[in-house]
Coordinates of C-alpha atoms in Angstrom, one line a residue:
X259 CA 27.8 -39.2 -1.3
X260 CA 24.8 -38.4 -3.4
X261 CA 22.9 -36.1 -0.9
X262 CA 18.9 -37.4 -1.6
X263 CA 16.8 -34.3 -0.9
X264 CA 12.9 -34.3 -0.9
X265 CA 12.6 -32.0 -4.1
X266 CA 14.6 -35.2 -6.4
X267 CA 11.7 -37.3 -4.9
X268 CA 8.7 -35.4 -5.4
X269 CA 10.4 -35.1 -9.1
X270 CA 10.8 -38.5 -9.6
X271 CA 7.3 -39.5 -7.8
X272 CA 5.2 -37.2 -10.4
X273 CA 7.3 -38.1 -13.1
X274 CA 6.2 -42.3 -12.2
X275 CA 10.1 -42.7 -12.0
X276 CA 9.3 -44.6 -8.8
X277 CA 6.8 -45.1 -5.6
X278 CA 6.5 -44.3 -2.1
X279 CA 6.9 -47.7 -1.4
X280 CA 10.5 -47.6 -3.1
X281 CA 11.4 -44.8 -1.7
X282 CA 10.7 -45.9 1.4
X283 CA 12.5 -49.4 0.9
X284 CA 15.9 -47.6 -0.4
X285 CA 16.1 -45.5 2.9
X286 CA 15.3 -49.0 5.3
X287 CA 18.0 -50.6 3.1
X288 CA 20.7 -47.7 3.9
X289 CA 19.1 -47.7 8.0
X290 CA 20.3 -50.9 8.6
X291 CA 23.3 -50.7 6.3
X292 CA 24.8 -47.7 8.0
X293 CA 22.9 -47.1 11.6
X294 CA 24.5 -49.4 13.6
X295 CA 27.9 -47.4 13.3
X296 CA 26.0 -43.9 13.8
X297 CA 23.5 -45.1 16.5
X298 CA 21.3 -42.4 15.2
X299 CA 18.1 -44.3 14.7
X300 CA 17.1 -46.3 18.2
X301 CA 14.1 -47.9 16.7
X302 CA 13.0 -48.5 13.3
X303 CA 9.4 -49.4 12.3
X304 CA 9.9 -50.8 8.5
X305 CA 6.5 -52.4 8.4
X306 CA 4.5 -49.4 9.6
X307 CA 6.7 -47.3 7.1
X308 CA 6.4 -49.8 4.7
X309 CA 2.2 -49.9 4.9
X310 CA 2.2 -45.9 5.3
X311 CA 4.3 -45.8 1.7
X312 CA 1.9 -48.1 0.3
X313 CA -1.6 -46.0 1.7
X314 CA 0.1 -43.1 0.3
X315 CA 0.9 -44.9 -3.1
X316 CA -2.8 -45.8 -3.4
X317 CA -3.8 -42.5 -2.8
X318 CA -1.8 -41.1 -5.5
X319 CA -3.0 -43.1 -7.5
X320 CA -6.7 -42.4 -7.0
X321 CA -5.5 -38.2 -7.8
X322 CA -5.1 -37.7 -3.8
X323 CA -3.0 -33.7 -3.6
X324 CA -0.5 -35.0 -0.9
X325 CA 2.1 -31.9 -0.2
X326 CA 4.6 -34.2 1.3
X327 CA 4.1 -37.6 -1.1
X328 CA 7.4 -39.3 -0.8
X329 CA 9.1 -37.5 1.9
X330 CA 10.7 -40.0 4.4
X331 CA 11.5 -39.2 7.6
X332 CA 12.8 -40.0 11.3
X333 CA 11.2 -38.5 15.0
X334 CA 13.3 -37.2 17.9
X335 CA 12.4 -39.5 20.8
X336 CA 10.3 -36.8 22.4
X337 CA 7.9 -36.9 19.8
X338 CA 3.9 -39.1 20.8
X339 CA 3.4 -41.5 17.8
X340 CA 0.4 -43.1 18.7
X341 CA 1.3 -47.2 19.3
X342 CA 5.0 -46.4 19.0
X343 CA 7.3 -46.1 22.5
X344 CA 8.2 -42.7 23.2
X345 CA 11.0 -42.6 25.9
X346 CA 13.0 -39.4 25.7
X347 CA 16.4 -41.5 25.8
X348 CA 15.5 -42.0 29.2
X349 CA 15.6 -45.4 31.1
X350 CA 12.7 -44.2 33.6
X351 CA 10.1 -44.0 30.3
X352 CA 11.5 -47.6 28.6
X353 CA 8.4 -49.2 27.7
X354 CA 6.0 -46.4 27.5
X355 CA 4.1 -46.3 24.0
X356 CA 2.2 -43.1 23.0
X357 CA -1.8 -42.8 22.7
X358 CA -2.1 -40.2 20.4
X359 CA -0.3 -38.7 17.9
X360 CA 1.0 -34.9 18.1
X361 CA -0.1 -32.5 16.1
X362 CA 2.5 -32.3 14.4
X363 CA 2.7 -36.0 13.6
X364 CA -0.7 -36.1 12.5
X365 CA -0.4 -33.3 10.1
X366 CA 2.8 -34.9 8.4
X367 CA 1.5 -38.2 7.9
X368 CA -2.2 -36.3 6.4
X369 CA 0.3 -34.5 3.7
X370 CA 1.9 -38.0 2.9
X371 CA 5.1 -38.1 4.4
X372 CA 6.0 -41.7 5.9
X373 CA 8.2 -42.3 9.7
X374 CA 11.0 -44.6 9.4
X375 CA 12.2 -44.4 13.2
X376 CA 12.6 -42.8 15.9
X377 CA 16.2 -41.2 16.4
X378 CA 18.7 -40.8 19.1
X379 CA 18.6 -37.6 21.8
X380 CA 20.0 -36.6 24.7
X381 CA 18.1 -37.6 27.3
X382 CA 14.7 -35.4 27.8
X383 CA 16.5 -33.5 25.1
X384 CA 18.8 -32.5 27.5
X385 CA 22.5 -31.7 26.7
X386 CA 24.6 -30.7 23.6
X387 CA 26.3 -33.6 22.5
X388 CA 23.6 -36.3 22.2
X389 CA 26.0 -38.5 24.7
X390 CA 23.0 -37.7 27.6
X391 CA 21.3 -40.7 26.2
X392 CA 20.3 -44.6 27.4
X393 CA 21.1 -45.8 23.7
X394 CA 24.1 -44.5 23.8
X395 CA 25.7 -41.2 21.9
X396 CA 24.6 -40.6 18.2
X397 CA 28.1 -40.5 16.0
X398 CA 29.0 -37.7 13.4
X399 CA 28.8 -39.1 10.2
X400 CA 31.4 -36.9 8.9
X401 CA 33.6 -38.0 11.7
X402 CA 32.7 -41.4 13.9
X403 CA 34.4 -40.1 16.9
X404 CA 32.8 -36.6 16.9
X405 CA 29.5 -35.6 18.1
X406 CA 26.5 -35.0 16.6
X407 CA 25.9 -32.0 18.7
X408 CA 22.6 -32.4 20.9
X409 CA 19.8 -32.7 22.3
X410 CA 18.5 -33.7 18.5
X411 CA 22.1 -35.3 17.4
X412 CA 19.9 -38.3 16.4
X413 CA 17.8 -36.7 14.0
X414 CA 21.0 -34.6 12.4
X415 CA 23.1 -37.6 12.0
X416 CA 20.1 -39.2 10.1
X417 CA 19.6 -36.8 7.9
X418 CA 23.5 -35.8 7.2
X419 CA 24.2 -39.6 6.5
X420 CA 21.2 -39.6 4.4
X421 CA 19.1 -41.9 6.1
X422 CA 15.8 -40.1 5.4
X423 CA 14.6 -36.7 3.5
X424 CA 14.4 -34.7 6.7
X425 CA 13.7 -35.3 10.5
X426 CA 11.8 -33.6 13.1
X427 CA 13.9 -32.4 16.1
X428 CA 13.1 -30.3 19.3
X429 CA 15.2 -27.0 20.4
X430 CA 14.9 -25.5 24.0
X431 CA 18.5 -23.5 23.6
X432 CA 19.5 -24.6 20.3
X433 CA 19.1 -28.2 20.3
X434 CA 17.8 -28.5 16.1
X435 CA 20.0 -25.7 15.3
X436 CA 23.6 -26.6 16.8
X437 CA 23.6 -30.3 15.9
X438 CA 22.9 -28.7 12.3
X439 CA 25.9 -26.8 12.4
X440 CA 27.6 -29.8 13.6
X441 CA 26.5 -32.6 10.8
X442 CA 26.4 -30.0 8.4
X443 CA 22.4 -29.9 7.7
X444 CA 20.0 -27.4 7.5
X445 CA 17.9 -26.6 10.6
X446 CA 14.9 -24.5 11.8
X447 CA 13.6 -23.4 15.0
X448 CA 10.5 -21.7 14.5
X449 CA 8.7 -19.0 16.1
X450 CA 7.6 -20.1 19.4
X451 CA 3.8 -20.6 19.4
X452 CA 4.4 -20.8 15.3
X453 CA 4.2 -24.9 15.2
X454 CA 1.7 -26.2 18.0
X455 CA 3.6 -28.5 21.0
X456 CA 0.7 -30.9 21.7
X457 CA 2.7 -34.3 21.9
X458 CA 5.7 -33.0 22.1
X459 CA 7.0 -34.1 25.6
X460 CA 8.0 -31.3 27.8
X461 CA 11.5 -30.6 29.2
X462 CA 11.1 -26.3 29.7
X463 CA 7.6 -25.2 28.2
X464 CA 8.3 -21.7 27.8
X465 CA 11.3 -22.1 25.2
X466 CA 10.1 -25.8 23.9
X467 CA 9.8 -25.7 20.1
X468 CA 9.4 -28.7 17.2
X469 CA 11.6 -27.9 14.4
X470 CA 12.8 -29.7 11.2
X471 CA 16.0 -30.9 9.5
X472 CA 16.7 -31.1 5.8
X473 CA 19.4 -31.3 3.3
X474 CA 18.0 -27.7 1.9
X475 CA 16.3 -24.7 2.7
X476 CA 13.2 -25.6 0.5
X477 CA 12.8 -29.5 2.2
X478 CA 12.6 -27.6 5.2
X479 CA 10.1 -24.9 4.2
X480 CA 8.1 -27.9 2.8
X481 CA 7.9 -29.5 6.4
X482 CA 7.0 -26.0 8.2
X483 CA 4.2 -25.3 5.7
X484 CA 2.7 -28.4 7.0
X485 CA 3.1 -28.2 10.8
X486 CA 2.6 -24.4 11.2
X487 CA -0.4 -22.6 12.3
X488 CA -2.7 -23.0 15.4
X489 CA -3.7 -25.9 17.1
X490 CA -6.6 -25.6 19.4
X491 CA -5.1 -28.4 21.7
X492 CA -2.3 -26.5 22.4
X493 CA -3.1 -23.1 24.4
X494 CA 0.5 -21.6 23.3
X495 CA -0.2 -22.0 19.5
X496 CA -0.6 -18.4 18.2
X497 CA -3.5 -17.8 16.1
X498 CA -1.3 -15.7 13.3
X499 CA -2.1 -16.7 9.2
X500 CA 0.8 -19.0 8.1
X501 CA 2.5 -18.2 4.8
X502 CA 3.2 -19.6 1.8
X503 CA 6.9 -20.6 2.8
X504 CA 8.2 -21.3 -0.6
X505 CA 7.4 -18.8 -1.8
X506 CA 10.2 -17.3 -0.3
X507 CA 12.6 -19.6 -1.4
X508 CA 12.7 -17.7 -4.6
X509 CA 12.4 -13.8 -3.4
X510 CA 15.5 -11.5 -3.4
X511 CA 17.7 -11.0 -0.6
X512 CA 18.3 -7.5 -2.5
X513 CA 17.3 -4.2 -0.1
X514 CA 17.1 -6.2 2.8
X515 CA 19.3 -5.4 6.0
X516 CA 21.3 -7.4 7.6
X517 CA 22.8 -7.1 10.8
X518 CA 25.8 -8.4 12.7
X519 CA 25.6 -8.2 16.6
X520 CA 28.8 -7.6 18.1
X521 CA 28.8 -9.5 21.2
X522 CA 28.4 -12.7 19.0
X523 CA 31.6 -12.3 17.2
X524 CA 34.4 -11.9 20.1
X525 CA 36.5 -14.0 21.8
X526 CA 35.9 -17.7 21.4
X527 CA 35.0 -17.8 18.4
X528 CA 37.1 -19.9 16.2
X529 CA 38.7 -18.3 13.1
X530 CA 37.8 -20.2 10.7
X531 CA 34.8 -20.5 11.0
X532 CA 34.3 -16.4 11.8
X533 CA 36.5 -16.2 8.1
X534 CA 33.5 -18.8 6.3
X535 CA 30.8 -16.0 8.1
X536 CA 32.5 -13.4 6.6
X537 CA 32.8 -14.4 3.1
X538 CA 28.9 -15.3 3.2
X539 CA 28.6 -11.7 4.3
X540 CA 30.2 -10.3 1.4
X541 CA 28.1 -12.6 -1.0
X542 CA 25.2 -11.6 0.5
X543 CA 26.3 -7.4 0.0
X544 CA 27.4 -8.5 -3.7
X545 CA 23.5 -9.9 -4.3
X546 CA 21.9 -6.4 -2.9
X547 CA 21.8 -7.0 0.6
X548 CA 22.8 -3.8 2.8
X549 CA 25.4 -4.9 6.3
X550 CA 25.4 -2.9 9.7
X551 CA 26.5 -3.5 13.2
X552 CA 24.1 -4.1 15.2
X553 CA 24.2 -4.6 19.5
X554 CA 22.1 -7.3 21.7
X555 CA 23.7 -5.8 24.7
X556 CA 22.1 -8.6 27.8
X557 CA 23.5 -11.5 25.5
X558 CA 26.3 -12.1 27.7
X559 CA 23.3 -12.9 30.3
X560 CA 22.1 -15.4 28.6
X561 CA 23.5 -18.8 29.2
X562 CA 22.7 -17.9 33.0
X563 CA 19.3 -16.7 32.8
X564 CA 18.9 -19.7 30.3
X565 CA 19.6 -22.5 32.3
X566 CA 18.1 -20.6 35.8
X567 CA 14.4 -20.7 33.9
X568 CA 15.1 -23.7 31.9
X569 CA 15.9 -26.2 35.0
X570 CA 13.3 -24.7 37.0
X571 CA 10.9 -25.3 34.2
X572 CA 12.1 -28.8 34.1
X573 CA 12.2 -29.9 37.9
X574 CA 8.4 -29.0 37.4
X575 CA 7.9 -30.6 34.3
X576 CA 9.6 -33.9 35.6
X577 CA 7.9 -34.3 38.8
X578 CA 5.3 -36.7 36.9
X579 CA 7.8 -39.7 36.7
X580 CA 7.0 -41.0 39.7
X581 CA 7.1 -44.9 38.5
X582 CA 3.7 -45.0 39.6
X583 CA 1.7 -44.8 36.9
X584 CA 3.6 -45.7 33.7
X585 CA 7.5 -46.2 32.5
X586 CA 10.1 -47.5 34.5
X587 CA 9.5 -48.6 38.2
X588 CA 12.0 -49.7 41.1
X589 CA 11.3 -53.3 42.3
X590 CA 8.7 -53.3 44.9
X591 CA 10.1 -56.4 46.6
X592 CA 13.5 -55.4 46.7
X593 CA 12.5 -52.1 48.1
X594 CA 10.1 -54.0 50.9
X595 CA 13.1 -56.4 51.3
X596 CA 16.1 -53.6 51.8
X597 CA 13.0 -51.8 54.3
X598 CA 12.8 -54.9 56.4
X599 CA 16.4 -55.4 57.0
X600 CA 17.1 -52.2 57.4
X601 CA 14.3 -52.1 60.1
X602 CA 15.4 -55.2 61.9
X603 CA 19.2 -53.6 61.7
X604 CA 18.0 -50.8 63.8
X605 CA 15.7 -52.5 66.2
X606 CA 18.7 -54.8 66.9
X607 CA 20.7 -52.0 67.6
X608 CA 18.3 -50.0 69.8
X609 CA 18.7 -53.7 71.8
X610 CA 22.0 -54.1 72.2
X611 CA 22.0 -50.3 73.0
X612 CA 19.8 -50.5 75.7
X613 CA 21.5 -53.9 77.5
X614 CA 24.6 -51.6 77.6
X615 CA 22.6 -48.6 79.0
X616 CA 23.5 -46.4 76.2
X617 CA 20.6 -44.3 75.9
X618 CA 21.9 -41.6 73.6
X619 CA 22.2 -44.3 70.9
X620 CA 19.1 -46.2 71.6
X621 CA 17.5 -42.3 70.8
X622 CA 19.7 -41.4 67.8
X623 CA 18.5 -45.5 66.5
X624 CA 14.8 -44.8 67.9
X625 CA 14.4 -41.7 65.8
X626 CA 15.8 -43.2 62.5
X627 CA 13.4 -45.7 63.1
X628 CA 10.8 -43.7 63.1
X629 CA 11.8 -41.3 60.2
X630 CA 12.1 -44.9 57.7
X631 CA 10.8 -44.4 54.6
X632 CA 7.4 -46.1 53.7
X633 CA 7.4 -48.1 51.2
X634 CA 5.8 -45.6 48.7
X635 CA 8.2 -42.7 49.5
X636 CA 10.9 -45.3 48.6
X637 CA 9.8 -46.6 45.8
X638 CA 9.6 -42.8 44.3
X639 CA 12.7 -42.4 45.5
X640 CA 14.7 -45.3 43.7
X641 CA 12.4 -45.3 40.4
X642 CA 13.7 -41.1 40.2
X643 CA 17.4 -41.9 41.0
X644 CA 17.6 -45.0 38.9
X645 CA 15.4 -44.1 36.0
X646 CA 17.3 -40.9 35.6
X647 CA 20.4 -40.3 34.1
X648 CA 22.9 -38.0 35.5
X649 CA 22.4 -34.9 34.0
X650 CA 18.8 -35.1 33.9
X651 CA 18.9 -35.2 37.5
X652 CA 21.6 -32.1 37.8
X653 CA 19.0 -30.0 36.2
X654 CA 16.1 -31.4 38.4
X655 CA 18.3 -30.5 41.5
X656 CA 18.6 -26.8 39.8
X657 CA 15.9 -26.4 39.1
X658 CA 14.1 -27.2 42.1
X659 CA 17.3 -24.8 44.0
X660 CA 15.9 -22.0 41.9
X661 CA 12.4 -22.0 42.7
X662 CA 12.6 -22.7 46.4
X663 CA 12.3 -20.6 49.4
X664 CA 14.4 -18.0 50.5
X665 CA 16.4 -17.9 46.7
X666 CA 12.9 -17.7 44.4
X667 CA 13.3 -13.8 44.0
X668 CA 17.7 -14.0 43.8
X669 CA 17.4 -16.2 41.0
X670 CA 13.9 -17.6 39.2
X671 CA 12.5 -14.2 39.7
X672 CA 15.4 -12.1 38.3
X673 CA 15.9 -14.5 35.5
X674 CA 12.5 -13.4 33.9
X675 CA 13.1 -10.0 34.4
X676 CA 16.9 -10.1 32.4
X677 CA 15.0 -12.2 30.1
X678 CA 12.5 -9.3 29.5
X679 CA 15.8 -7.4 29.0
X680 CA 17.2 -10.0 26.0
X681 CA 13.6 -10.0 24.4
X682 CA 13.4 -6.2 24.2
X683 CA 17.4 -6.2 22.8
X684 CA 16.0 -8.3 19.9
X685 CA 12.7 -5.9 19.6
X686 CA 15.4 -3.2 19.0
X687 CA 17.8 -4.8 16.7
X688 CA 14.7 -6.3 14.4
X689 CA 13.1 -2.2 14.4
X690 CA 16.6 -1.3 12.6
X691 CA 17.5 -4.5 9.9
X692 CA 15.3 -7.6 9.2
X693 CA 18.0 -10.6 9.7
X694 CA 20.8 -11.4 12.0
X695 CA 23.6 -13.2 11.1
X696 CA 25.4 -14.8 13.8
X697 CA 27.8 -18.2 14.1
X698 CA 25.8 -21.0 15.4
X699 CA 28.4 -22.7 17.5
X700 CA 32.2 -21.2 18.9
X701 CA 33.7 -24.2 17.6
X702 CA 33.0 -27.5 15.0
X703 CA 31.9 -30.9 16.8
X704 CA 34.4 -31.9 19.5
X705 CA 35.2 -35.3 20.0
X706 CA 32.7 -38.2 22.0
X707 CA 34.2 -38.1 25.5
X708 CA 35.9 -34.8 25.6
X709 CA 34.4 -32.4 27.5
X710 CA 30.9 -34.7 28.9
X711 CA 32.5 -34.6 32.1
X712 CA 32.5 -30.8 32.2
X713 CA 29.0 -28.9 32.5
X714 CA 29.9 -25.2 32.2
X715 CA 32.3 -25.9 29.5
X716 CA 29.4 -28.1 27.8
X717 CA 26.9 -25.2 28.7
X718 CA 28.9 -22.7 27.1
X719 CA 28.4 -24.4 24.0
X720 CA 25.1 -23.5 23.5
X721 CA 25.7 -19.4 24.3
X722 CA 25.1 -18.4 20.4
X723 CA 21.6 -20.1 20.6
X724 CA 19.9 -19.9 24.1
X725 CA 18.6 -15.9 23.6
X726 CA 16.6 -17.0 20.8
X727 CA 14.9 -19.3 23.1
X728 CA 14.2 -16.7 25.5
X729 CA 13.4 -14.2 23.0
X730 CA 10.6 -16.9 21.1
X731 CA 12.4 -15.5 18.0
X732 CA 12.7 -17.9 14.9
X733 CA 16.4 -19.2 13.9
X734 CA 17.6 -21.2 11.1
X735 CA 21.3 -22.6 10.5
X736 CA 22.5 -23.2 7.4
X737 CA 26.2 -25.2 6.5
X738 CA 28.7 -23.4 4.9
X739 CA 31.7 -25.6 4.2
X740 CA 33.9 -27.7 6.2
X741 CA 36.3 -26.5 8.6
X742 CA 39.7 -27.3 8.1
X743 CA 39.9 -29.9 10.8
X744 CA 37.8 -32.0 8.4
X745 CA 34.2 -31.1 9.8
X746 CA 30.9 -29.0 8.7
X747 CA 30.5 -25.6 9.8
X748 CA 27.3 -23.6 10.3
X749 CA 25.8 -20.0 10.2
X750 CA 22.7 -19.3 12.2
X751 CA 20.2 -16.7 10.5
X752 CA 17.7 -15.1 13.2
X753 CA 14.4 -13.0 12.7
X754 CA 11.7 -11.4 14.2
X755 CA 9.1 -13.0 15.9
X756 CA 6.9 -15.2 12.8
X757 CA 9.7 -13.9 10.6
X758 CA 10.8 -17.3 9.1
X759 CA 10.2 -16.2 5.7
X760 CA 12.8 -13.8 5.7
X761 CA 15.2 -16.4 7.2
X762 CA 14.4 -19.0 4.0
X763 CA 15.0 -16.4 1.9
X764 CA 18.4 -15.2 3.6
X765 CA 19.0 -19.2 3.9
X766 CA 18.4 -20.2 0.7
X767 CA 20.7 -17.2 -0.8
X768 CA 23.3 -18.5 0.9
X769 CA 23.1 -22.2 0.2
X770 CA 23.4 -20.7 -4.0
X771 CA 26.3 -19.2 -3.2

């Protein structure tokens, strides 16, 4: 398949090969052509897109400097387009339609590029395989009965099938850059604090980042140009100068130092894909670079302190869906109706206790009585345990186990302070070589079905990503080949903190050959 990358566009758009609107049109046509078997696309908006291609045609035409003219691309389902439903993959937010835009959002569509759709997730990005979601899992497109990889499999598939230019995806613990490894894209978690999170609906706010996916390292430099830098609305957003990100594309890999931590390549760690690693490696030695070991020594600590903060981030974070206010909602009179006969159950039991003087169980039903819920407690009650989906609610429960009394300081509170210990391991490793190369995942996409039933196996997946999460540091994957069992394999790049450029460059080496 003729991969259709952003650069080809913006070729063919200054060269009046063909239009926005064109553009736009070819990608709709290969949505509905080819979505249906990939699920990765859960809405698409072809007239918006359609009027967005034509405002940006006009404006091209009248000598309007639009970075992103032509680029077409889909939204993780955690993303606030203004008019457009944002629901997380969730049940309890079906319905919901954004009233603003995020910043990042807005600053896309002011550079020119156009939405298509919304893609697939795990639900409240949430999981690893993209099979956490109310639409249903998001399919491989190099395999149908693999996964995507999660929580942005949706916007990976989409762009690996080539149903847009690039996508926008969010990574907590590795959620842009595993599903890259998976479909065999390119993918990008910045800096935190480097692209602003206003809009970008929370599931753990301390390691929440918006990232991009792309066919190649320079699409997705184009994208981060546009949605780095501060953002006033978002009191994260660090106030550090952005570069010019392309730049980079084109500087030397040669004198830089590259570093492989140990504890990344043991046991695990399947051999073919360790063998792909180390033949980048020696590519990278051969164009200049110089190769050392280097040590993160807390890594092994990470998938625990990872999903200690990250769930009791998110029982916090979820405590708003409370079917009161907006998105899904239990039925009121069912609820009143279940109440009522569960009241007269009881009262007709306290009766029939007390004509057969048994005055123990005329207590025990006395004080159930009294302890029934209200109506309101109830209805929060059934909106949370219907409207969420299972895992979504294992993490809540974590989450709020963590934080509560009596096991605050044996968990929450030593989980920041080993995270402290993983930040400074990266501080230490970046003062001796500029980039880490690392293997983004232990093992290719595993099949739909395999292992969902299994959390800690599932968790583990993510075990090469989660530190840079807690660290804030910037990581990029990049594919390099296909595995022998038929599906794309990845390499993760990581830097120091607002050390993307370095990454591009590393990335963009790599993807040469």
């Amino acid at each position: 398949m003729t991969v259709p990358t952003f650069a080809d566009a913006r070729t063919a758009l200054q060269q009046h090969e063909t239009s926005c609107t064109a553009l736009v049109s070819s990608f709709l046509d290969a949505i509905h052509a080819r979505n249906e078997a990939l699920n990765a696309f859960v809405a698409v908006h072809d007239e918006n897109a359609l009027a967005q291609a034509q405002a940006v045609d006009v404006a091209l035409a009248e000598g309007t400097d639009l970075p992103l003219a032509g680029m077409v691309m889909g939204l993780k389902d955690v993303l606030c387009v203004k008019g457009e439903q944002v629901a997380c993959a969730s049940r309890i937010l079906q319905g919901f339609e954004s009233l603003f835009d995020a910043t990042a959002i807005r600053r896309l569509r002011d550079a020119g590029a156009v939405f298509v759709g919304t893609t697939n997730c795990d639900e409240f990005a949430m999981g690893s395989s993209n099979e956490n979601s109310v639409y249903g899992p998001a399919r491989n497109p190099a395999n149908l009965d693999y996964v995507t990889g999660g929580s942005s499999g949706g916007s990976a598939a989409a762009v690996a099938a080539g149903l847009c230019h690039t996508s926008l995806g969010s990574d907590t613990g590795g959620s842009v850059r595993q599903p890259a490894a998976f479909c065999g894209t390119v993918g990008l978690k910045p800096t935190y604090g480097r692209v602003s999170r206003y809009g970008l609906v929370a599931y753990a706010s301390s390691c929440d980042v918006i990232g991009p996916f792309g066919h190649t390292v320079s699409d997705v430099a184009d994208v981060l140009q546009v949605i780095a830098g501060h953002d006033p609305s978002d009191a994260t957003s660090a106030n550090v100068p952005v570069p010019n990100y392309r730049a980079a594309l084109s500087e030397s890999v040669a004198g830089l130092k590259i570093g492989l931590p140990d504890e990344y390549f043991g046991d695990g760690l399947d051999a073919d894909i360790r063998a792909a690693i180390d033949e980048q490696v020696k590519r990278l030695e051969a164009a200049g670079a110089s190769v050392q070991r280097v040590s993160l020594p807390h890594t092994s600590y990470g998938i625990a302190t990872y999903y200690i903060i990250t769930t009791a981030e998110a029982s916090s974070n979820l405590a708003r869906y409370d079917g009161i206010r907006y998105g899904y909602r239990a039925d009121l009179a069912t609820i009143r109706n279940d109440l009522a006969t569960e009241r007269r159950t009881l009262q007709e039991g306290i009766a029939e206790a007390d004509a057969h003087g048994n005055a123990l169980v005329a207590e025990a039903l006395e004080k159930q009585l009294a302890q029934q819920d209200s109506v309101l407690r109830r209805l929060y009650t059934d909106t949370r345990t219907q409207g969420f989906g299972a895992e979504v609610k294992r993490r809540i429960m974590l989450g709020t186990y963590v934080l509560s009394s009596g096991y605050y300081d044996a968990y929450y509170a030593k989980a920041q302070r080993v995270r402290r210990l993983i930040k400074q391991d990266y501080d230490r490793a970046f003062a001796q070589v500029d980039v880490l190369i690392t293997p983004a995942t232990p093992t290719p996409a595993f099949k739909i079905g395999s292992i969902v039933d299994d959390p800690l196996t599932m968790y583990l997946n993510d075990i090469y990503t989660v530190t840079a999460n807690l660290a804030g540091v910037p990581g990029l994957v990049v594919p390099i080949g296909t595995h022998p069992a038929g599906l794309p394999m990845g390499l993760q790049l990581l830097g120091p903190h607002f050390g993307e450029e370095r990454l591009l460059t590393v990335g963009q080496q790599v993807m040469q050959g």
